[in-house]
Amino acid sequence: MKVLVVGGGGREHALCWKLAQSPKLTKLWCAPGNAGIASVAECVALSAVPDLVAFAKTHAVDLVVVGPEAPLVEGLADACLAAGIRVFGPTAAAAALEGSKGFMKDVVAKAGIPTAWYRRFTDITQAKAFIREKGAPIVVKTNGLAAGKGVTVAMTEAEALEAVDAMMGAKLFGPAGDEVVIEEYLEGEEISVFALCDGTRAVFMGAAQDHKRVGDGDTGPNTGGMGAYSPAPVATPAMEQGILTHLIEPAVAAMAAMGTPYTGVLFAGVMVTKDGPKLLEFNVRFGDPECQVLMARLDSDLLDILLAAAEGCLDGVSPQWSPDTALVVVMAARGYPGTYEKGTEIRGLDAAGAVPGVVVLHAGTARAASGAVVATGGRVLGVTARGKTVSQARERAYDAVDRLDWPQGFCRRDIGWRAIARAE
Ligand code: AMP
Ligand code: GLY
């Protein structure tokens, strides 16, 4: 089978790394890929939807696997289907579960899924009046995609009003802020739960916890994720099953009933509150860096299960997992999530990758003309380790981190602290 993976981050390196282990794979491309992905796939410098579809047609690609949400919201899956190409990922209408928070909340509320109360606003005065009525803490979100920055968890009323001004008044996020969703603040521990969906069925595809704040002890500004681990010990298998049954399956049924069936991976951001798990949001893709730890633990052939989802045949499919814990430490460029330097050289990658149980996945790298690997993004590497316990996985990951020679990079030193505290 010939497969094209779309994207070029750590998530896509993890997907390519796992797909490359499939005995059914004959050829793997990644668009655009990165310097690490180039060791397992042929990277092609494409990103526009028509170019990707034309490439898939010309090269008789059997399956297109879409990593990030943006091309899905733009209609990449629709364009593949129209061209007769199999695709793993939802159509644009189904990707609206992530592309429009208002739409997602309407679907979720109608399906009776436990979630935060909410209201949608296109009028700034009414939005502010609602905040004053409800008081803080309260959460303000842009309706549209804002590269992960469109959410303000406001601990004070003033902060919430400021967020509305930034989103709807100053248009800090462009048209994504034409509408906002204002919702209840939920307190608890957050987990990421994944399900493979084939339009009518959903099967459990693992759970993980990530660390969103940039600093040790979960302090400082939010990032795309500085590390993750799986399994997530806060969730028992019974809780995971309950999340599938009560939070995910009703959404898949609702989408099918609306004539916009959901195919691909559905990522439920879940808050485990004192009243049980509640849905924070849906994403229409694997998490990054959660995908890195899921792939490290997956025993099943990834190509088989992605294909089954794309073909509407998940009946009887049950992904198999190693009982090991996997943990990823993200190495980012100093300054991230603010401004940072690009083009700095990373050494010691082979030494790091030689630690038992470790794979160094690349998130933002390129190969310079000199042959050196250089950093090109904010999040640059995902040092991923497997171990019998979370402590062993963490020791291995930091052993590998310490073998890297990249003075312009940094990482958190406490990834997995909640899981380790629980284990102890
Ligand atoms: P999102 O971009 O929707 O993933 O939101 C970013 C982060 O904001 C989430 O991962 C949560 O940590 C936090 N968040 C979102 N919605 C809520 C909420 N209703 N209550 C508390 N925290 C939230
Ligand atoms: N790590 C969270 C996300 O991918 O949205």
PDB file of C-alpha atoms in Angstrom, residues 8-16 34 37 287-289 291-292 361-364 379-382:
ATOM      1  CA  GLY A   8       5.173  18.047   9.246  1.00  0.00           C
ATOM      2  CA  GLY A   9       5.197  18.017  13.043  1.00  0.00           C
ATOM      3  CA  GLY A  10       5.896  15.575  15.843  1.00  0.00           C
ATOM      4  CA  ARG A  11       2.455  13.999  15.431  1.00  0.00           C
ATOM      5  CA  GLU A  12       3.167  13.258  11.783  1.00  0.00           C
ATOM      6  CA  HIS A  13       6.618  11.869  12.572  1.00  0.00           C
ATOM      7  CA  ALA A  14       4.982   9.510  15.070  1.00  0.00           C
ATOM      8  CA  LEU A  15       2.384   8.429  12.481  1.00  0.00           C
ATOM      9  CA  CYS A  16       5.057   7.886   9.797  1.00  0.00           C
ATOM     10  CA  ASN A  34      10.700  17.391   8.283  1.00  0.00           C
ATOM     11  CA  ILE A  37      10.404  12.194   8.973  1.00  0.00           C
ATOM     12  CA  GLY A 287      -3.186  15.391  19.733  1.00  0.00           C
ATOM     13  CA  ASP A 288       0.359  16.645  19.469  1.00  0.00           C
ATOM     14  CA  PRO A 289       2.331  15.443  21.504  1.00  0.00           C
ATOM     15  CA  CYS A 291       0.046  11.003  19.330  1.00  0.00           C
ATOM     16  CA  GLN A 292       3.742  10.383  20.013  1.00  0.00           C
ATOM     17  CA  LEU A 361      10.688  12.278  16.997  1.00  0.00           C
ATOM     18  CA  HIS A 362      11.121  15.556  15.130  1.00  0.00           C
ATOM     19  CA  ALA A 363       8.554  18.343  15.312  1.00  0.00           C
ATOM     20  CA  GLY A 364      10.282  21.343  13.735  1.00  0.00           C
ATOM     21  CA  ARG A 379       8.480  22.871  19.403  1.00  0.00           C
ATOM     22  CA  VAL A 380      11.416  21.079  17.818  1.00  0.00           C
ATOM     23  CA  LEU A 381      11.832  17.511  19.142  1.00  0.00           C
ATOM     24  CA  GLY A 382       9.715  14.976  20.997  1.00  0.00           C
TER      25      GLY A 382
END
